[in-house]
Short mmCIF file of N, CA and C in Angstrom, two decimals:
data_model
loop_
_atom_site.label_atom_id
_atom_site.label_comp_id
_atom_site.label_asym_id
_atom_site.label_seq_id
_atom_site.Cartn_x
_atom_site.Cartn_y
_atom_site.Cartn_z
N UNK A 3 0.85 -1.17 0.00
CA UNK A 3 0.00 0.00 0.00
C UNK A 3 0.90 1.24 0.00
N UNK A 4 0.64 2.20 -1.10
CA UNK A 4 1.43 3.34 -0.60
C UNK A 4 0.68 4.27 0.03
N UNK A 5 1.22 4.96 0.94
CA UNK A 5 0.32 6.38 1.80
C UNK A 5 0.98 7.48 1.54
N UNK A 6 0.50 8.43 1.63
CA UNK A 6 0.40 9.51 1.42
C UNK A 6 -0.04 10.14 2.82
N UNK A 7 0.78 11.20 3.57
CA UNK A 7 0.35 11.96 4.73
C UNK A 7 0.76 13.24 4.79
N UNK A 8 -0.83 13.82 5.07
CA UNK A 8 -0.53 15.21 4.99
C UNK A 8 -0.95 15.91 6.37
N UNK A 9 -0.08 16.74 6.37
CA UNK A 9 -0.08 17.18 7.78
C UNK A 9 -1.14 18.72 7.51
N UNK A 10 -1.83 19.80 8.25
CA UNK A 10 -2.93 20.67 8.11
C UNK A 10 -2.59 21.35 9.36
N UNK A 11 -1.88 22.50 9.42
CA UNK A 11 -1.84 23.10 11.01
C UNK A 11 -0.60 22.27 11.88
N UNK A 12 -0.40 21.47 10.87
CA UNK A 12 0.89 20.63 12.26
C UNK A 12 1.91 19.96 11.12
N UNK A 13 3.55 20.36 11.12
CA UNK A 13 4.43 19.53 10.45
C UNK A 13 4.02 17.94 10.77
N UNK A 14 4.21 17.35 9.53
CA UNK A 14 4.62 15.67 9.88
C UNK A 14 5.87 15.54 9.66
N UNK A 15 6.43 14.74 11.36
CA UNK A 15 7.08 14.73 11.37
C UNK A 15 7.89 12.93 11.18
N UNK A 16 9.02 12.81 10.95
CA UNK A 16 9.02 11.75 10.75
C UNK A 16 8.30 10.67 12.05
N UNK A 17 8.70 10.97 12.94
CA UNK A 17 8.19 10.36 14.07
C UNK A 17 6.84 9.81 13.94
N UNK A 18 5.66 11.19 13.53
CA UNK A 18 4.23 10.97 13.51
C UNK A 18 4.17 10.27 12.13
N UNK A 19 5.14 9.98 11.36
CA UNK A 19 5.25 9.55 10.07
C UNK A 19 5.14 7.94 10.18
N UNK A 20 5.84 7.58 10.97
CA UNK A 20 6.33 6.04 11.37
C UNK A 20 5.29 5.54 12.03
N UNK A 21 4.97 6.25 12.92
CA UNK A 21 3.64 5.69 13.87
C UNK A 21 2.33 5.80 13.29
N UNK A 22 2.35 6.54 11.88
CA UNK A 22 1.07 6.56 11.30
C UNK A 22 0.93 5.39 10.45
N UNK A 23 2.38 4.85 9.45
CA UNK A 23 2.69 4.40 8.41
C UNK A 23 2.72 2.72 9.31
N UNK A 24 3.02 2.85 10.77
CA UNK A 24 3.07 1.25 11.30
C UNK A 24 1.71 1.17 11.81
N UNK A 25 0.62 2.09 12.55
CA UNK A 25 -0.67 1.53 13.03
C UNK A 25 -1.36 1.08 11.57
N UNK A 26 -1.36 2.09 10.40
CA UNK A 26 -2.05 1.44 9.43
C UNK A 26 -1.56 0.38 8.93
N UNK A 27 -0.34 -0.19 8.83
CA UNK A 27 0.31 -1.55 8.44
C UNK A 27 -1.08 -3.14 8.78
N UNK A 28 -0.96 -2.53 9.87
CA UNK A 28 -2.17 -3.53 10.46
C UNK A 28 -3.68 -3.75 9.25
N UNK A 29 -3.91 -3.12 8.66
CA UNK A 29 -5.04 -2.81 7.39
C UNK A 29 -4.43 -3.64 5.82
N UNK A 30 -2.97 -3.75 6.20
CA UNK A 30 -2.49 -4.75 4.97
C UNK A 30 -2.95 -5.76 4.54
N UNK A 31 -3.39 -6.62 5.82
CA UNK A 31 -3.96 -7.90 5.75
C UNK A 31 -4.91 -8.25 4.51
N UNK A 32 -5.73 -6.89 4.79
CA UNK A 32 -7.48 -7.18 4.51
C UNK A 32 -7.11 -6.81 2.65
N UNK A 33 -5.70 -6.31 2.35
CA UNK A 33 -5.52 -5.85 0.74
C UNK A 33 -4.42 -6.74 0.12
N UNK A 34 -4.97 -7.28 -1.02
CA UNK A 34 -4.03 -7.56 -2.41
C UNK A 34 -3.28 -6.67 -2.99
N UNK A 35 -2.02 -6.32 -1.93
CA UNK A 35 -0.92 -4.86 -1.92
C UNK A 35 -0.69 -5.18 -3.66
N UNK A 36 -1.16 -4.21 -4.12
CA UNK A 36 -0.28 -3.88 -5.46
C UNK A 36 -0.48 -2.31 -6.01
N UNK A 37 0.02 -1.23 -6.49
CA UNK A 37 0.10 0.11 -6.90
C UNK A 37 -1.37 0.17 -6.82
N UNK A 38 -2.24 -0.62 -6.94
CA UNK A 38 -3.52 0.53 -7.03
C UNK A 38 -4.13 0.78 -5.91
N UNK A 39 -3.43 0.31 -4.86
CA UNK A 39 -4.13 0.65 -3.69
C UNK A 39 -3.29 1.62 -2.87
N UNK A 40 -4.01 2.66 -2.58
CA UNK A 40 -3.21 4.20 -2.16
C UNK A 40 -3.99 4.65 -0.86
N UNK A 41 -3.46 4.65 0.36
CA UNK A 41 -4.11 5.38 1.49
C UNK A 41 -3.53 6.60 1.47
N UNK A 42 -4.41 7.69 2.10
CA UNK A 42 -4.10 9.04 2.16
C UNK A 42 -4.29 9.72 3.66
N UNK A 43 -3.56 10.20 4.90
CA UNK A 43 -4.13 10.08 5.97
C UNK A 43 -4.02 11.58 5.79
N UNK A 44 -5.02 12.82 6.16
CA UNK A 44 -4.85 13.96 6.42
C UNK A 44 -4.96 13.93 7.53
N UNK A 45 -3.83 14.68 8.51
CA UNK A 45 -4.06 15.24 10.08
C UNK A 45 -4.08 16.45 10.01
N UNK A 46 -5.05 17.15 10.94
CA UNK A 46 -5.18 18.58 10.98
C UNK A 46 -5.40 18.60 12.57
N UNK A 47 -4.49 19.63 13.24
CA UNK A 47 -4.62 19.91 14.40
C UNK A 47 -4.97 21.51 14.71
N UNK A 48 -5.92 21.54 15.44
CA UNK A 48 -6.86 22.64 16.11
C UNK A 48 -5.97 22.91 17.81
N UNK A 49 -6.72 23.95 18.07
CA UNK A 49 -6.45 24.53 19.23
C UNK A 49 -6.73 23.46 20.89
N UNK A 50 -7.60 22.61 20.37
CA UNK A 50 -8.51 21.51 21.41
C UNK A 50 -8.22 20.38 20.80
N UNK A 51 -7.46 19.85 20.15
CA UNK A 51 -7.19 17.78 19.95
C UNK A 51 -6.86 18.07 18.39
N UNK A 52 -7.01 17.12 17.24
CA UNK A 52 -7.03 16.98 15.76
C UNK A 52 -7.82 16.65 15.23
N UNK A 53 -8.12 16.17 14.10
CA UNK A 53 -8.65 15.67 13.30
C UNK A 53 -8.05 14.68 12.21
N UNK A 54 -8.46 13.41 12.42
CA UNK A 54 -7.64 12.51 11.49
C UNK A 54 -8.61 11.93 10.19
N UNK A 55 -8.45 11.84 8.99
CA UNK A 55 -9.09 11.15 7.74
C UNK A 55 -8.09 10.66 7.10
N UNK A 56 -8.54 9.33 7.30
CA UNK A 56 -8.30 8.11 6.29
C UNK A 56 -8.74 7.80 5.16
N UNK A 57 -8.37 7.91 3.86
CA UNK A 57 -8.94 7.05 2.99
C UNK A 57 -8.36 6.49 2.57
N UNK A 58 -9.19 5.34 1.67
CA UNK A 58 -8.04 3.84 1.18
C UNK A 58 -8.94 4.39 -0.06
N UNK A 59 -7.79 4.24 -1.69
CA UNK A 59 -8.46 3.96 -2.29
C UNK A 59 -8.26 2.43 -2.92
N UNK A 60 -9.12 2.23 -3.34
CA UNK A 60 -8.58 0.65 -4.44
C UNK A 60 -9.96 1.34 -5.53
N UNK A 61 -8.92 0.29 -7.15
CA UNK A 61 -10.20 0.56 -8.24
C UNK A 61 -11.30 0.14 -8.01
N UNK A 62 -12.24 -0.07 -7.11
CA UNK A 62 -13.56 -0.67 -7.42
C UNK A 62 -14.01 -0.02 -5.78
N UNK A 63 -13.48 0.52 -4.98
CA UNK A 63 -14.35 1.18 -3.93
C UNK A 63 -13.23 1.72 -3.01
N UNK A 64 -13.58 3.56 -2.71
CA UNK A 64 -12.79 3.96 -1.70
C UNK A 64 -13.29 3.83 -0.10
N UNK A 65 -12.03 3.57 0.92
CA UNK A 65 -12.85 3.48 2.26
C UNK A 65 -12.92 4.65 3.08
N UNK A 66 -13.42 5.25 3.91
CA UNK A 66 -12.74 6.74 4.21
C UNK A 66 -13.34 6.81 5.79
N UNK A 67 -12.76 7.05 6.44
CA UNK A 67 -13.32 7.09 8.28
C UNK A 67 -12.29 9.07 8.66
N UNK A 68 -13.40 9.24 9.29
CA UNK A 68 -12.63 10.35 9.92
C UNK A 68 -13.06 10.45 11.77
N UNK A 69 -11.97 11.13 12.26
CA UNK A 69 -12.41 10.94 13.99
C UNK A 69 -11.82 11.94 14.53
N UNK A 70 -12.45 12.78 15.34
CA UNK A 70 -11.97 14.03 16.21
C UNK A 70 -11.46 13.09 17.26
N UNK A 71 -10.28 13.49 17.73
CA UNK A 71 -9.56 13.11 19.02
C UNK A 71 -8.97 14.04 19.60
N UNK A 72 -8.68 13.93 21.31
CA UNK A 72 -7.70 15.35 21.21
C UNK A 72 -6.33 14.68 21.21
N UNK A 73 -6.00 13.59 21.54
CA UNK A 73 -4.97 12.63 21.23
C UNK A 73 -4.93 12.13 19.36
N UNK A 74 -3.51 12.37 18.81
CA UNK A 74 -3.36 11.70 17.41
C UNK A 74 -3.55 10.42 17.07
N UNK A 75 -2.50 9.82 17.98
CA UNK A 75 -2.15 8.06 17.74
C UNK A 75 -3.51 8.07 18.30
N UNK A 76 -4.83 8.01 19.30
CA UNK A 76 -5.47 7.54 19.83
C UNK A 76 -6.50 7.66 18.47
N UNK A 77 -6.85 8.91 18.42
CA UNK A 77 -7.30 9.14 16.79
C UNK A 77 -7.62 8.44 15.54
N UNK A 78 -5.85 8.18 15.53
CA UNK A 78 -5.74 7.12 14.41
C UNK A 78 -5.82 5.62 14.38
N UNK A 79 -6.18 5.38 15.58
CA UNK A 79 -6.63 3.89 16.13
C UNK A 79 -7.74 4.00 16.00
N UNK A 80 -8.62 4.83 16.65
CA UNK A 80 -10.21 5.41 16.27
C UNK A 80 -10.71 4.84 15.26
N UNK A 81 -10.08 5.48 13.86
CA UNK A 81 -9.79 5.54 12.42
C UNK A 81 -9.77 4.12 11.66
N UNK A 82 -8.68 3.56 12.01
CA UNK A 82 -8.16 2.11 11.45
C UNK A 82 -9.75 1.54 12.19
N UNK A 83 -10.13 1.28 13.55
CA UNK A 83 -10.70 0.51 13.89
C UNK A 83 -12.50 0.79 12.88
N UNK A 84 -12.52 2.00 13.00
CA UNK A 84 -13.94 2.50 12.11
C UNK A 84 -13.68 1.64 10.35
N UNK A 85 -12.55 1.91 9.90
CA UNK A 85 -11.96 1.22 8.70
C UNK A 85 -13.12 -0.31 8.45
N UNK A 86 -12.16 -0.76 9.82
CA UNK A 86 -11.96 -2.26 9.93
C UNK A 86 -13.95 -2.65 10.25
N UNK A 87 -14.81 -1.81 11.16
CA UNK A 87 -15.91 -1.96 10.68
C UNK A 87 -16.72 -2.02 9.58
N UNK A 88 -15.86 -1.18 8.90
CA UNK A 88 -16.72 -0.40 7.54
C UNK A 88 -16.73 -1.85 6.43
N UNK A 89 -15.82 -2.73 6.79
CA UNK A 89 -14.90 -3.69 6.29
C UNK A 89 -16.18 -5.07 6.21
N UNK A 90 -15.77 -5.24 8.14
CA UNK A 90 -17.21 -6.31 8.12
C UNK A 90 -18.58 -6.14 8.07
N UNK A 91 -18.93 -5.05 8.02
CA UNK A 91 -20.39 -4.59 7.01
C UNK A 91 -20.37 -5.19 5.66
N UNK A 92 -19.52 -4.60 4.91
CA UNK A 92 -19.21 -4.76 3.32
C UNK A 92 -19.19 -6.67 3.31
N UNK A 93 -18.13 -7.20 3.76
CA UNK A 93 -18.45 -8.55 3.45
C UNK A 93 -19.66 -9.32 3.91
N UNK A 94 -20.32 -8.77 4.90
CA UNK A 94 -21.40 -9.25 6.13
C UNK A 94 -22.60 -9.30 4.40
N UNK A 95 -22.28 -7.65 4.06
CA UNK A 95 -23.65 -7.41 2.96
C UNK A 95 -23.22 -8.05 1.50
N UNK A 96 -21.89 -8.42 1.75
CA UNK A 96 -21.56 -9.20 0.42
C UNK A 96 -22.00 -11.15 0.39
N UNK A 97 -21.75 -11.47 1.78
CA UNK A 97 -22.24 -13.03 2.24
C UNK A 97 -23.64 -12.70 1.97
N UNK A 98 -24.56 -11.82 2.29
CA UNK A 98 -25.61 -11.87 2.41
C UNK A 98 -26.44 -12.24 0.50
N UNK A 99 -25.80 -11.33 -0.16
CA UNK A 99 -26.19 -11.20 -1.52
C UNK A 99 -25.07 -12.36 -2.81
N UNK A 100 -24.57 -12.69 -1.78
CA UNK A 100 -23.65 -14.08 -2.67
C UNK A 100 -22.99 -13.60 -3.60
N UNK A 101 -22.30 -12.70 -3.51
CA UNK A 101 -21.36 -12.27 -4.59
C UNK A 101 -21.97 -11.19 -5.44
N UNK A 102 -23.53 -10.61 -5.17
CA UNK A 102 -23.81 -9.67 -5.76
C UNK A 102 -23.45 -8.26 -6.48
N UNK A 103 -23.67 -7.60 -6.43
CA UNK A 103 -23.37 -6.89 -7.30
C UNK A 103 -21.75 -5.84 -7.01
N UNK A 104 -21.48 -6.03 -5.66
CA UNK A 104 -20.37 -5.42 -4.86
C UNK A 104 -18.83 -6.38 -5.71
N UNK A 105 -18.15 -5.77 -6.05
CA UNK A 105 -17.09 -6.64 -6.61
C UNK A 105 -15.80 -6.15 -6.26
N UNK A 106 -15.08 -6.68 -5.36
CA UNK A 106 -13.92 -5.88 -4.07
C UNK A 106 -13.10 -7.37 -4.81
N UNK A 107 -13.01 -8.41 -5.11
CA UNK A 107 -12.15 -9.47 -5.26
C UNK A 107 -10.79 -8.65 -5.98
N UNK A 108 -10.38 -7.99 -6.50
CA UNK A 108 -9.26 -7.42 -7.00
C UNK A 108 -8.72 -6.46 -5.89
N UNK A 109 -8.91 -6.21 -5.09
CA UNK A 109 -8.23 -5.27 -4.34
C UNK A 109 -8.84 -5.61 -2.67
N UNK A 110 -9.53 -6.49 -2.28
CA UNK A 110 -10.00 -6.68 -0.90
C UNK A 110 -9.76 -8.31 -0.79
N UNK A 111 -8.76 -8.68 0.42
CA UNK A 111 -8.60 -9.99 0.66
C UNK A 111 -9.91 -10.08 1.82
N UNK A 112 -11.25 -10.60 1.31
CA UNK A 112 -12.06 -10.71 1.72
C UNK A 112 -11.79 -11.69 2.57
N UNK A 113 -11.02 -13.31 2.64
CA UNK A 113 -11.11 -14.28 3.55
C UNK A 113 -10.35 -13.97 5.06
N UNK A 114 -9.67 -12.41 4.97
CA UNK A 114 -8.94 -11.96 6.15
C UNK A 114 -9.96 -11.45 6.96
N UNK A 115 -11.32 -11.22 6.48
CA UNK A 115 -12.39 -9.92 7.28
C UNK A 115 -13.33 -10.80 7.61
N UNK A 116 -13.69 -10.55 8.93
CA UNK A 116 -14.99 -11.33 9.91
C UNK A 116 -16.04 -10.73 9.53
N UNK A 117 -17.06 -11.78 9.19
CA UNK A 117 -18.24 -10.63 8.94
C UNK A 117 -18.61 -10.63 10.15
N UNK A 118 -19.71 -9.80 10.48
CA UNK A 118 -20.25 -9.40 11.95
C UNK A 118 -21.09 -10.53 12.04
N UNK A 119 -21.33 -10.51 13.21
CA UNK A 119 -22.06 -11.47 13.95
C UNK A 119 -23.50 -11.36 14.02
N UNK A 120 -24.13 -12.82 13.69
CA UNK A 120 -25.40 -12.18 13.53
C UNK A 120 -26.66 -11.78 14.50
N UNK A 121 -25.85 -11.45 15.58
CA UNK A 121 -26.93 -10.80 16.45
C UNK A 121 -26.30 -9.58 16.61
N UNK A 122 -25.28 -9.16 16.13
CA UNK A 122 -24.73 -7.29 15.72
C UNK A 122 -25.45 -7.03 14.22
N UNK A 123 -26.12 -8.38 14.00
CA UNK A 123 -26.40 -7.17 12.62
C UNK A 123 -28.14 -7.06 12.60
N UNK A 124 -28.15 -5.85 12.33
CA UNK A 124 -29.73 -5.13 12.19
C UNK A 124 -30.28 -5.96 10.98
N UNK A 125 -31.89 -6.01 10.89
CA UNK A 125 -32.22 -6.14 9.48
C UNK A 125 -32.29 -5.12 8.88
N UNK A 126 -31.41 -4.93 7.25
CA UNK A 126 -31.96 -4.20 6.82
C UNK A 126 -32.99 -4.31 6.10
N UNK A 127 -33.98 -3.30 5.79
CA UNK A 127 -34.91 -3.52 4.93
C UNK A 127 -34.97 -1.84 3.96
N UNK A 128 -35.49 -2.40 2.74
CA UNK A 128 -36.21 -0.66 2.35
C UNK A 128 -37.24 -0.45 2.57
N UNK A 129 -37.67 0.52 3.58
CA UNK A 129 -39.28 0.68 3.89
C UNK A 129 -39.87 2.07 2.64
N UNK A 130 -38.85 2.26 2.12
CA UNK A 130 -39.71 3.04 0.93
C UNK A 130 -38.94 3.40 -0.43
N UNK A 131 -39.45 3.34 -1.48
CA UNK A 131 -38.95 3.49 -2.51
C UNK A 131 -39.80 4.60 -3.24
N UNK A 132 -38.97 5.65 -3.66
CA UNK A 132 -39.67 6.86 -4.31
C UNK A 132 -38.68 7.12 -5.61
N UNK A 133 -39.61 7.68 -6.82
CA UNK A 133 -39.21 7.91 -8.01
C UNK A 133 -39.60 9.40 -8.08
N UNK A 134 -38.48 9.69 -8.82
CA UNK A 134 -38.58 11.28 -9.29
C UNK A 134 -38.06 11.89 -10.64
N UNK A 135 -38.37 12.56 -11.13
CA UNK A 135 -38.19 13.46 -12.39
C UNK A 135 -37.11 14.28 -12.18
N UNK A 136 -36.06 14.04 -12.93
CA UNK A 136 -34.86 15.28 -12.69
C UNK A 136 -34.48 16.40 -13.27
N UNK A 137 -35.14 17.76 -12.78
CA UNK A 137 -35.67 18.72 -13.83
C UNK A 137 -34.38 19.43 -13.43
N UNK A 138 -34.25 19.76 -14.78
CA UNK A 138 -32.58 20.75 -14.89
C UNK A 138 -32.96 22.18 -14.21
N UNK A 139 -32.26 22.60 -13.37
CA UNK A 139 -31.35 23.82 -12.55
C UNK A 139 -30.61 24.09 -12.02
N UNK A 140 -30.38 25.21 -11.67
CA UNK A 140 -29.00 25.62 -10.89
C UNK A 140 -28.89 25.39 -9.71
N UNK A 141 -27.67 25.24 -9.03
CA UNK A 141 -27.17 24.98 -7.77
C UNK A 141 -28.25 25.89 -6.98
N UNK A 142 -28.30 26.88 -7.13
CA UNK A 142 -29.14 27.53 -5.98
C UNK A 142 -30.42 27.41 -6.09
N UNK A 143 -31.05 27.00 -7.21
CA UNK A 143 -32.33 26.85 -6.84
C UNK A 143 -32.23 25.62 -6.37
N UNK A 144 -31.35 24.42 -6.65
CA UNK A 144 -31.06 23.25 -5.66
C UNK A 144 -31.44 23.52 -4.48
N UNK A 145 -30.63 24.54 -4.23
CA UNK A 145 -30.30 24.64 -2.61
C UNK A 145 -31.49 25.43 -1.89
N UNK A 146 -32.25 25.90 -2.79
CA UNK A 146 -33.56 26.24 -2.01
C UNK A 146 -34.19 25.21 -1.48
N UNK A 147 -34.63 24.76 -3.00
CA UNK A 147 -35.26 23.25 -2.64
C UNK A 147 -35.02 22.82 -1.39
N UNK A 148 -33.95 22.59 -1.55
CA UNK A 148 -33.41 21.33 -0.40
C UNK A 148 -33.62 21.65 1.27
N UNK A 149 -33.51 23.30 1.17
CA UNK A 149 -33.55 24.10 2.26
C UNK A 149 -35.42 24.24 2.89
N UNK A 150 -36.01 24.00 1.40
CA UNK A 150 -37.63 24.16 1.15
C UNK A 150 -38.27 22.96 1.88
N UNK A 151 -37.64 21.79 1.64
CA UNK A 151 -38.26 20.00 2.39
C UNK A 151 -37.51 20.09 3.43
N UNK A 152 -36.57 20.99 3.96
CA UNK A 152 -35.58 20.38 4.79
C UNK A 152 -34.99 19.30 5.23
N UNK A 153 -34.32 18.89 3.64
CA UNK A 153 -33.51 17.58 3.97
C UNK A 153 -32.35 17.79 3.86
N UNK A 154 -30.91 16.49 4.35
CA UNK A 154 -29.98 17.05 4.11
C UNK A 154 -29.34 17.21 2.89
N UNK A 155 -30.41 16.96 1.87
CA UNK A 155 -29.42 16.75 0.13
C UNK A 155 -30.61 16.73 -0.86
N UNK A 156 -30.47 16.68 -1.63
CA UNK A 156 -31.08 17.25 -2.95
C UNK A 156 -30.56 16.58 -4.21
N UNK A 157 -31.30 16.00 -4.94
CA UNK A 157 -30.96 15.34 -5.91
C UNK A 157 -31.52 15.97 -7.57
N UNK A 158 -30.76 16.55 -8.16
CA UNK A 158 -31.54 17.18 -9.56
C UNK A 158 -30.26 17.05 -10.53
N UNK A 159 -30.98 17.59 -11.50
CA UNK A 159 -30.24 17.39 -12.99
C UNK A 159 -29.35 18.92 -13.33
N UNK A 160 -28.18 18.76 -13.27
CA UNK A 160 -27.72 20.65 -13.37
C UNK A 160 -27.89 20.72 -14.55
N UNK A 161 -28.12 22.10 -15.25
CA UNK A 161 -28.69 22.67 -15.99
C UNK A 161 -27.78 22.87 -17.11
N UNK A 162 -26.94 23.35 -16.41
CA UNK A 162 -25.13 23.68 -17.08
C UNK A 162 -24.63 22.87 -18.26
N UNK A 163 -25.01 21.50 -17.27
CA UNK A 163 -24.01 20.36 -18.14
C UNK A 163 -24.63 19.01 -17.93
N UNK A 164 -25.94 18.57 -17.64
CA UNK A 164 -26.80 17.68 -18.03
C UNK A 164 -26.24 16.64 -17.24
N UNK A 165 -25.79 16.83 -16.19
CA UNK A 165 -25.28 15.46 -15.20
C UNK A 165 -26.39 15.79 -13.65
N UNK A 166 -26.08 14.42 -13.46
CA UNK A 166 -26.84 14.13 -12.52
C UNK A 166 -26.24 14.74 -10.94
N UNK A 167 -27.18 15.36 -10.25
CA UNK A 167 -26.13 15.99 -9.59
C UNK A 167 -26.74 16.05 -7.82
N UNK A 168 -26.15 16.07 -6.34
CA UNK A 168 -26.53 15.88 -5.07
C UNK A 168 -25.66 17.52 -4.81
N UNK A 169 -26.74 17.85 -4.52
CA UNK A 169 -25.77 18.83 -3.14
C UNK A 169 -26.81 18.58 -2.11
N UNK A 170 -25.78 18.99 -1.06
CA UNK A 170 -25.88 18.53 0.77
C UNK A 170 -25.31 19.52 1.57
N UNK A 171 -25.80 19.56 2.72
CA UNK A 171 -25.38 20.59 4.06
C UNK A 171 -24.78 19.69 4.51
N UNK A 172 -23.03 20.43 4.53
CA UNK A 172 -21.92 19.51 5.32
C UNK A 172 -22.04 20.00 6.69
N UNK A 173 -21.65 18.76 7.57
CA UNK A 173 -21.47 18.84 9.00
C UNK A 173 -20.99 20.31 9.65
N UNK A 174 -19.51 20.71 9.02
CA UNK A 174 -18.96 21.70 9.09
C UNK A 174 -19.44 22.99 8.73
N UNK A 175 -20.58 23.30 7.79
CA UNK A 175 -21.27 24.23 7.33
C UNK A 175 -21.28 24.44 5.78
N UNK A 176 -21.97 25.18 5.54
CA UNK A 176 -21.62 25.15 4.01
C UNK A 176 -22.45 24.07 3.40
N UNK A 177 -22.34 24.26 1.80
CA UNK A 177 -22.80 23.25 1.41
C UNK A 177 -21.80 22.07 0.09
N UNK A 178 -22.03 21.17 0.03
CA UNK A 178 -21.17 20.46 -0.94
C UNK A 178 -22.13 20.10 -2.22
N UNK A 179 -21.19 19.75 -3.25
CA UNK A 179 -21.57 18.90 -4.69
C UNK A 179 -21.40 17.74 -5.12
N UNK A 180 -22.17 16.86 -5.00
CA UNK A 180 -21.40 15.17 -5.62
C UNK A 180 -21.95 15.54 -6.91
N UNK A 181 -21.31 15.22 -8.15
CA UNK A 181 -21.84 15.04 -9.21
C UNK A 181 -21.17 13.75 -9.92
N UNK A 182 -22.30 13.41 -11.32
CA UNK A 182 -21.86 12.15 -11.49
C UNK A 182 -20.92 12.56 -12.76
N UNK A 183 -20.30 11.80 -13.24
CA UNK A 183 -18.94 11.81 -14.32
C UNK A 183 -19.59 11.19 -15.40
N UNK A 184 -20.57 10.33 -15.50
CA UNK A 184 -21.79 10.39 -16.81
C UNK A 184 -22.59 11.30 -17.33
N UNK A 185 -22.62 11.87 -17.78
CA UNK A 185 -24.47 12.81 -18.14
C UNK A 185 -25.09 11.82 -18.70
N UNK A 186 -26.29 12.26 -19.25
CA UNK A 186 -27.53 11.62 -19.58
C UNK A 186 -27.38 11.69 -21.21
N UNK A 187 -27.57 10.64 -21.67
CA UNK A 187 -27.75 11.11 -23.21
C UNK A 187 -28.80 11.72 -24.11
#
């Protein structure tokens, strides 16, 4: 795995370099190490503790955990361990659907990861399914909308450039854009 660490408000130093680069070592297990798999850890330290984000990417799904700590290393154990959940969900919902439509075999050594246990796992179900029309506009009338139902996201067609497009009220404030890298033909 190669990583990538970026430090935000605080040098990395080699020290926090080693101890970042050996707790995540432990996450090797669960990957078929070859160039396409790239972790990226950003630390950012504040006036009151840090902030640590992890992401793993591999070609077929990125993993990403983030955790306020006021301790780093404690943080980044936080982190790895949220990882390592995110982990036995994914195979738990991959046993469940038999190889369905989730396809991690190129970059996830699935026989290293426990799925959860089945009295930790909830049923899921969909209790509702809704269809909608995706009428082209702009970000801000998005963001009325969205502000209009008061939900946290909004799903429409931008106007601009005919892709399918989410904006959302981030935690931090503000608002964000997922858009998709297809348009519609």
């Amino acid at each position: 795995m190669k990583y990538q660490i970026i430090g935000k408000n605080i040098e990395v130093t080699e020290g926090i370099r080693e101890a970042v680069e050996n707790k995540l070592s432990r996450m090797d297990k669960y990957f078929l190490l070859n160039d396409d798999v790239t972790c990226r850890v950003v630390v950012r330290s504040y006036k009151v503790g840090t902030k640590i984000e992890v992401t793993i990417f591999t070609p077929q799904m990125d993993l990403r955990a983030e955790v306020s700590n006021p301790d780093l290393y404690a943080g980044i154990d936080l982190a790895i361990d949220k990882l390592e959940g995110q982990m036995r969900k994914i195979k738990t919902r991959m046993d469940r659907s038999r190889g369905g439509k989730i396809s991690l075999g190129k970059a996830i050594s699935l026989e290293n990861i426990d799925a959860l246990p089945v009295e930790d796992e909830e049923e899921e179900t969909v209790v509702r399914t809704k269809s909608i029309y995706l009428e082209p506009m702009s970000l801000d009338e998005a963001i009325t909308r969205m502000e209009a139902i008061d939900h946290p996201f909004f799903i429409y067609l931008d106007e601009e450039d005919d892709k399918i497009s989410v904006c959302y009220t981030r935690e931090d404030g503000g608002y964000g854009v997922i858009q998709a890298e297809n348009s519609l033909k």
